Amino acid sequence: MSKREQAALEFAAQVRSRTGDALIRYFMSHGVYVRQYDHLPDATALEGHQRFLASVANEFDATNRAIMLASDIRSLSLAEKEKAMLAVYSIEQKCASNLGLQGALADAAASLSQAVSAWPTPPSWTAPFLTALAGAICLYMNWGALGVGLLILALAFGAFRLQGYLKRKRFIEEVVADINKRFDSLLSVEISARPSLPETAGNPPLKAAGFAAVALVVAGFAWVSSPPHLSPMSAAQKPTQAAASKRHDAENASRREATSQASARRKDKAQSDATTTADPAATRTAPRNAIRASFDCTKAQSNAERIICSDPQLASADVELAALFANARAAVSDQDTFRERARAAWRYREKNCHDRECLVRWYADEGTVLRHIAQTGDPAAD
């Protein structure tokens, strides 16, 4: 587009703007609310203004001719421009001299537009929610004071923003209502829609309550599911102390068991010597309490235990096996596997051995296994 064509179009837009503004001021002063150029044809069709419009018809013919030439051929002569500008001056002068008594309508419309533009936007709850989430994380980490402080800060900040929004909203509504009353008192015809308050998306108080409820639920869940609090010193000492106590108990138990088994072997040897030199008949009638096994024979319950307590050789083998058990236990590092293997062997004896021959074989086999475990330290040996 050439500079001449651009100048012609700019001139036409200036003519249209000045004549339109003059007509709008005229109609507004007569109580006709019209704000857009496209609505001026509806305003010019109103009864009561035809006499005035007829007085400026020739001027509008000149301006419309200039606008059409600029739009069609993109060019205007100097004479056409001069004629159009004279018509503009005449239209502005006649509109100004025929203004009505409702000039305050324009002021009311401007005040209404300004009040509507000041309508507050709904607050965002992102910052309070993130603050509450940080407080919930602190509660989960057992930082109770900091977590509760952040949670209270988030709720207070959200309540402050909501209160400010509602207060500003009520104020604007009151201002708009007052201006609308003044606007209605000055208005005779409303062609263009007056400025109005926008519809509020959603329900800010309900959203605020929802965010607060979610924040409290998250904080409560974080508090309930937080791990138990341990100080750094106790957390570091607890595993070491437990391991040391476990080793100490195992060593004491092994030492006590070995001592008791050695004492039992000495007593059993003394009883065996006494039995050898005693009368055979007395030996046959010796009470069960004279035989010493690794357990209390007065509390024997199973068949295997009764047979052991009634046979000195089996009782001696039981004492010897107890000593082997203590040695093997002291040699292994995996105590759980060793205890499980011992329980399995004991259950086999109690379930399957109901005669002396079975017990003799069991003690021999178990003794061999325990000696091997004591030498290798492997509790899984079989």
Short mmCIF file of C-alpha atoms in Angstrom, two decimals, residues 78-357:
data_model
loop_
_atom_site.label_atom_id
_atom_site.label_comp_id
_atom_site.label_asym_id
_atom_site.label_seq_id
_atom_site.Cartn_x
_atom_site.Cartn_y
_atom_site.Cartn_z
CA LEU A 78 -7.63 18.03 -1.76
CA ALA A 79 -11.03 19.49 -2.60
CA GLU A 80 -12.85 16.38 -1.37
CA LYS A 81 -10.86 16.43 1.86
CA GLU A 82 -11.63 20.10 2.40
CA LYS A 83 -15.34 19.60 1.73
CA ALA A 84 -15.49 16.62 4.12
CA MET A 85 -13.68 18.48 6.93
CA LEU A 86 -16.04 21.46 6.59
CA ALA A 87 -18.94 19.04 6.94
CA VAL A 88 -17.33 17.53 10.06
CA TYR A 89 -16.97 20.94 11.62
CA SER A 90 -20.60 21.73 10.90
CA ILE A 91 -21.82 18.41 12.37
CA GLU A 92 -19.78 18.90 15.55
CA GLN A 93 -21.07 22.48 15.93
CA LYS A 94 -24.74 21.56 15.42
CA CYS A 95 -24.51 18.55 17.78
CA ALA A 96 -22.91 20.72 20.46
CA SER A 97 -25.57 23.44 20.11
CA ASN A 98 -28.43 20.92 20.34
CA LEU A 99 -27.29 18.98 23.41
CA GLY A 100 -30.02 17.86 25.79
CA LEU A 101 -30.39 18.15 29.56
CA GLN A 102 -29.13 14.65 30.41
CA GLY A 103 -25.44 15.38 30.06
CA ALA A 104 -24.78 13.53 33.37
CA LEU A 105 -25.61 10.23 31.63
CA ALA A 106 -22.18 10.17 30.03
CA ASP A 107 -20.55 10.73 33.42
CA ALA A 108 -22.65 7.95 34.96
CA ALA A 109 -21.68 5.61 32.12
CA ALA A 110 -17.99 6.43 32.61
CA SER A 111 -18.27 5.83 36.39
CA LEU A 112 -20.09 2.56 35.79
CA SER A 113 -17.43 1.37 33.35
CA GLN A 114 -14.67 2.27 35.81
CA ALA A 115 -16.40 0.45 38.69
CA VAL A 116 -16.94 -2.69 36.61
CA SER A 117 -13.27 -2.73 35.55
CA ALA A 118 -12.31 -2.67 39.26
CA TRP A 119 -14.14 -5.98 39.90
CA PRO A 120 -11.69 -8.26 41.80
CA THR A 121 -10.49 -11.52 40.34
CA PRO A 122 -11.00 -14.66 42.45
CA PRO A 123 -7.95 -15.40 44.61
CA SER A 124 -5.59 -18.22 43.81
CA TRP A 125 -5.09 -20.89 46.46
CA THR A 126 -1.83 -22.27 45.08
CA ALA A 127 0.48 -20.51 47.55
CA PRO A 128 -1.55 -21.40 50.70
CA PHE A 129 -1.92 -25.01 49.55
CA LEU A 130 1.80 -25.41 48.85
CA THR A 131 2.55 -23.90 52.27
CA ALA A 132 0.16 -26.37 53.91
CA LEU A 133 1.78 -29.21 51.95
CA ALA A 134 5.20 -28.13 53.25
CA GLY A 135 3.75 -28.18 56.77
CA ALA A 136 2.44 -31.72 56.23
CA ILE A 137 5.90 -32.84 55.10
CA CYS A 138 7.40 -31.31 58.25
CA LEU A 139 4.83 -33.17 60.37
CA TYR A 140 5.75 -36.43 58.64
CA MET A 141 9.42 -35.74 59.40
CA ASN A 142 8.51 -35.25 63.10
CA TRP A 143 9.22 -31.51 62.95
CA GLY A 144 6.02 -30.81 64.83
CA ALA A 145 6.45 -27.15 65.72
CA LEU A 146 7.54 -26.12 62.22
CA GLY A 147 4.80 -28.22 60.57
CA VAL A 148 2.03 -26.81 62.75
CA GLY A 149 3.37 -23.28 62.21
CA LEU A 150 3.35 -23.66 58.43
CA LEU A 151 -0.14 -25.16 58.52
CA ILE A 152 -1.48 -22.28 60.62
CA LEU A 153 0.27 -19.78 58.33
CA ALA A 154 -1.30 -21.37 55.24
CA LEU A 155 -4.81 -21.34 56.73
CA ALA A 156 -4.43 -17.77 57.99
CA PHE A 157 -3.07 -16.55 54.65
CA GLY A 158 -5.89 -18.26 52.74
CA ALA A 159 -8.51 -16.79 55.10
CA PHE A 160 -6.97 -13.32 54.72
CA ARG A 161 -7.07 -13.53 50.92
CA LEU A 162 -10.65 -14.79 50.93
CA GLN A 163 -11.77 -12.07 53.33
CA GLY A 164 -10.09 -9.36 51.24
CA TYR A 165 -11.71 -10.70 48.05
CA LEU A 166 -15.20 -10.83 49.59
CA LYS A 167 -14.82 -7.37 51.11
CA ARG A 168 -13.71 -5.86 47.79
CA LYS A 169 -16.51 -7.70 45.98
CA ARG A 170 -19.20 -6.34 48.33
CA PHE A 171 -17.83 -2.82 47.99
CA ILE A 172 -17.87 -2.93 44.16
CA GLU A 173 -21.40 -4.38 44.18
CA GLU A 174 -22.61 -1.50 46.35
CA VAL A 175 -20.90 1.09 44.12
CA VAL A 176 -22.32 -0.45 40.94
CA ALA A 177 -25.80 -0.63 42.43
CA ASP A 178 -25.64 3.07 43.37
CA ILE A 179 -24.39 4.09 39.91
CA ASN A 180 -27.09 1.97 38.23
CA LYS A 181 -29.76 3.83 40.16
CA ARG A 182 -28.37 7.17 38.97
CA PHE A 183 -27.96 5.75 35.45
CA ASP A 184 -31.62 4.61 35.33
CA SER A 185 -32.82 8.02 36.48
CA LEU A 186 -31.07 9.69 33.51
CA LEU A 187 -31.81 7.02 30.88
CA SER A 188 -34.66 7.21 28.38
CA VAL A 189 -33.56 4.63 25.78
CA GLU A 190 -30.81 2.01 26.16
CA ILE A 191 -29.55 0.91 22.77
CA SER A 192 -26.07 -0.31 23.73
CA ALA A 193 -25.72 -2.68 26.71
CA ARG A 194 -24.43 -0.89 29.77
CA PRO A 195 -21.33 -2.21 31.56
CA SER A 196 -22.19 -5.01 34.00
CA LEU A 197 -20.38 -7.08 36.57
CA PRO A 198 -18.85 -10.31 35.23
CA GLU A 199 -20.02 -13.70 36.37
CA THR A 200 -17.73 -15.18 39.02
CA ALA A 201 -16.30 -18.51 37.89
CA GLY A 202 -16.95 -21.13 40.53
CA ASN A 203 -17.56 -20.41 44.18
CA PRO A 204 -14.43 -18.97 45.86
CA PRO A 205 -15.60 -19.61 49.48
CA LEU A 206 -16.44 -23.22 48.60
CA LYS A 207 -13.09 -23.67 46.86
CA ALA A 208 -11.33 -22.19 49.88
CA ALA A 209 -13.15 -24.60 52.20
CA GLY A 210 -12.22 -27.49 49.91
CA PHE A 211 -8.54 -26.56 49.85
CA ALA A 212 -8.53 -26.14 53.66
CA ALA A 213 -10.18 -29.54 54.15
CA VAL A 214 -7.70 -31.26 51.80
CA ALA A 215 -4.77 -29.54 53.55
CA LEU A 216 -5.99 -30.65 56.99
CA VAL A 217 -6.58 -34.23 55.82
CA VAL A 218 -3.11 -34.44 54.26
CA ALA A 219 -1.54 -32.95 57.40
CA GLY A 220 -3.44 -35.37 59.65
CA PHE A 221 -2.44 -38.37 57.55
CA ALA A 222 1.19 -37.22 57.56
CA TRP A 223 1.10 -36.84 61.35
CA VAL A 224 -0.46 -40.28 61.92
CA SER A 225 1.82 -42.10 59.47
CA SER A 226 5.03 -40.40 60.58
CA PRO A 227 7.78 -42.81 61.78
CA PRO A 228 8.60 -42.92 65.52
CA HIS A 229 11.00 -40.23 66.61
CA LEU A 230 14.54 -41.34 67.51
CA SER A 231 17.34 -39.03 68.53
CA PRO A 232 20.53 -39.35 66.44
CA MET A 233 22.52 -40.74 69.40
CA SER A 234 19.94 -43.38 70.34
CA ALA A 235 19.42 -44.33 66.70
CA ALA A 236 23.16 -44.90 66.33
CA GLN A 237 23.60 -46.72 69.63
CA LYS A 238 20.57 -49.02 69.47
CA PRO A 239 21.81 -51.47 66.77
CA THR A 240 25.29 -51.63 68.32
CA GLN A 241 23.95 -52.24 71.82
CA ALA A 242 21.52 -54.88 70.58
CA ALA A 243 24.25 -56.76 68.70
CA ALA A 244 26.62 -56.58 71.68
CA SER A 245 23.90 -57.76 74.08
CA LYS A 246 23.02 -60.63 71.76
CA ARG A 247 26.64 -61.79 71.54
CA HIS A 248 27.08 -61.44 75.31
CA ASP A 249 23.94 -63.50 76.03
CA ALA A 250 25.03 -66.20 73.58
CA GLU A 251 28.49 -66.44 75.16
CA ASN A 252 27.06 -66.62 78.70
CA ALA A 253 24.54 -69.29 77.68
CA SER A 254 27.25 -71.38 76.01
CA ARG A 255 29.53 -71.02 79.04
CA ARG A 256 26.78 -72.03 81.49
CA GLU A 257 25.75 -74.97 79.35
CA ALA A 258 29.31 -76.23 78.98
CA THR A 259 29.87 -75.92 82.75
CA SER A 260 26.68 -77.79 83.58
CA GLN A 261 27.48 -80.55 81.10
CA ALA A 262 31.00 -81.01 82.48
CA SER A 263 29.62 -81.24 86.01
CA ALA A 264 27.05 -83.73 84.81
CA ARG A 265 29.76 -85.89 83.21
CA ARG A 266 31.78 -85.94 86.43
CA LYS A 267 28.78 -86.95 88.49
CA ASP A 268 27.78 -89.58 85.97
CA LYS A 269 31.29 -91.06 86.02
CA ALA A 270 31.22 -91.26 89.79
CA GLN A 271 27.82 -92.94 89.72
CA SER A 272 29.02 -95.37 87.03
CA ASP A 273 32.02 -96.36 89.16
CA ALA A 274 29.79 -96.87 92.16
CA THR A 275 27.41 -98.97 90.13
CA THR A 276 30.25 -101.18 88.86
CA THR A 277 31.38 -102.07 92.38
CA ALA A 278 27.87 -102.44 93.78
CA ASP A 279 25.77 -105.54 94.01
CA PRO A 280 24.10 -106.47 90.70
CA ALA A 281 20.77 -106.86 92.40
CA ALA A 282 21.08 -103.41 93.88
CA THR A 283 21.96 -102.09 90.47
CA ARG A 284 18.84 -103.56 88.99
CA THR A 285 16.68 -102.03 91.70
CA ALA A 286 18.35 -98.58 91.63
CA PRO A 287 15.81 -95.81 91.35
CA ARG A 288 15.47 -93.74 88.18
CA ASN A 289 16.71 -90.63 90.01
CA ALA A 290 20.17 -92.15 90.32
CA ILE A 291 20.61 -91.88 86.49
CA ARG A 292 21.64 -88.44 85.37
CA ALA A 293 20.80 -87.14 81.86
CA SER A 294 21.13 -83.64 80.45
CA PHE A 295 17.50 -82.99 81.43
CA ASP A 296 15.46 -83.56 84.59
CA CYS A 297 14.35 -87.19 84.52
CA THR A 298 11.60 -86.50 87.07
CA LYS A 299 9.90 -84.46 84.36
CA ALA A 300 10.34 -86.97 81.51
CA GLN A 301 7.21 -87.08 79.35
CA SER A 302 7.91 -88.81 76.03
CA ASN A 303 8.79 -92.46 75.46
CA ALA A 304 12.29 -91.52 74.33
CA GLU A 305 12.96 -89.52 77.52
CA ARG A 306 11.68 -92.34 79.76
CA ILE A 307 13.91 -94.87 77.96
CA ILE A 308 16.93 -92.55 78.32
CA CYS A 309 16.29 -92.05 82.05
CA SER A 310 16.02 -95.79 82.58
CA ASP A 311 19.30 -96.63 80.78
CA PRO A 312 22.64 -95.33 82.20
CA GLN A 313 24.40 -95.76 78.85
CA LEU A 314 21.81 -93.68 77.02
CA ALA A 315 21.84 -91.09 79.81
CA SER A 316 25.63 -90.84 79.52
CA ALA A 317 25.31 -90.49 75.74
CA ASP A 318 22.75 -87.73 76.30
CA VAL A 319 25.14 -85.84 78.59
CA GLU A 320 27.96 -86.25 76.09
CA LEU A 321 25.72 -85.04 73.27
CA ALA A 322 24.80 -81.96 75.31
CA ALA A 323 28.49 -81.10 75.61
CA LEU A 324 28.95 -81.60 71.87
CA PHE A 325 25.92 -79.40 71.30
CA ALA A 326 27.46 -76.58 73.37
CA ASN A 327 30.77 -76.80 71.47
CA ALA A 328 29.03 -76.79 68.11
CA ARG A 329 26.82 -73.89 69.13
CA ALA A 330 29.80 -71.82 70.14
CA ALA A 331 31.49 -72.53 66.79
CA VAL A 332 28.70 -71.43 64.44
CA SER A 333 27.81 -67.82 63.54
CA ASP A 334 24.33 -68.49 62.14
CA GLN A 335 22.55 -69.32 65.40
CA ASP A 336 19.06 -69.33 63.85
CA THR A 337 19.94 -72.07 61.36
CA PHE A 338 21.71 -74.05 64.07
CA ARG A 339 18.72 -73.90 66.43
CA GLU A 340 16.34 -74.90 63.66
CA ARG A 341 18.51 -77.92 62.79
CA ALA A 342 18.64 -78.93 66.48
CA ARG A 343 14.85 -78.67 66.82
CA ALA A 344 14.36 -80.81 63.72
CA ALA A 345 16.70 -83.50 65.11
CA TRP A 346 14.96 -83.46 68.50
CA ARG A 347 11.52 -83.74 66.89
CA TYR A 348 12.73 -86.73 64.87
CA ARG A 349 13.92 -88.48 68.06
CA GLU A 350 10.68 -87.80 69.93
CA LYS A 351 8.52 -88.96 67.06
CA ASN A 352 10.37 -92.00 65.73
CA CYS A 353 12.53 -93.49 68.53
CA HIS A 354 10.48 -95.72 70.83
CA ASP A 355 13.16 -98.34 71.69
CA ARG A 356 16.73 -98.43 72.89
CA GLU A 357 18.28 -99.42 69.53
#
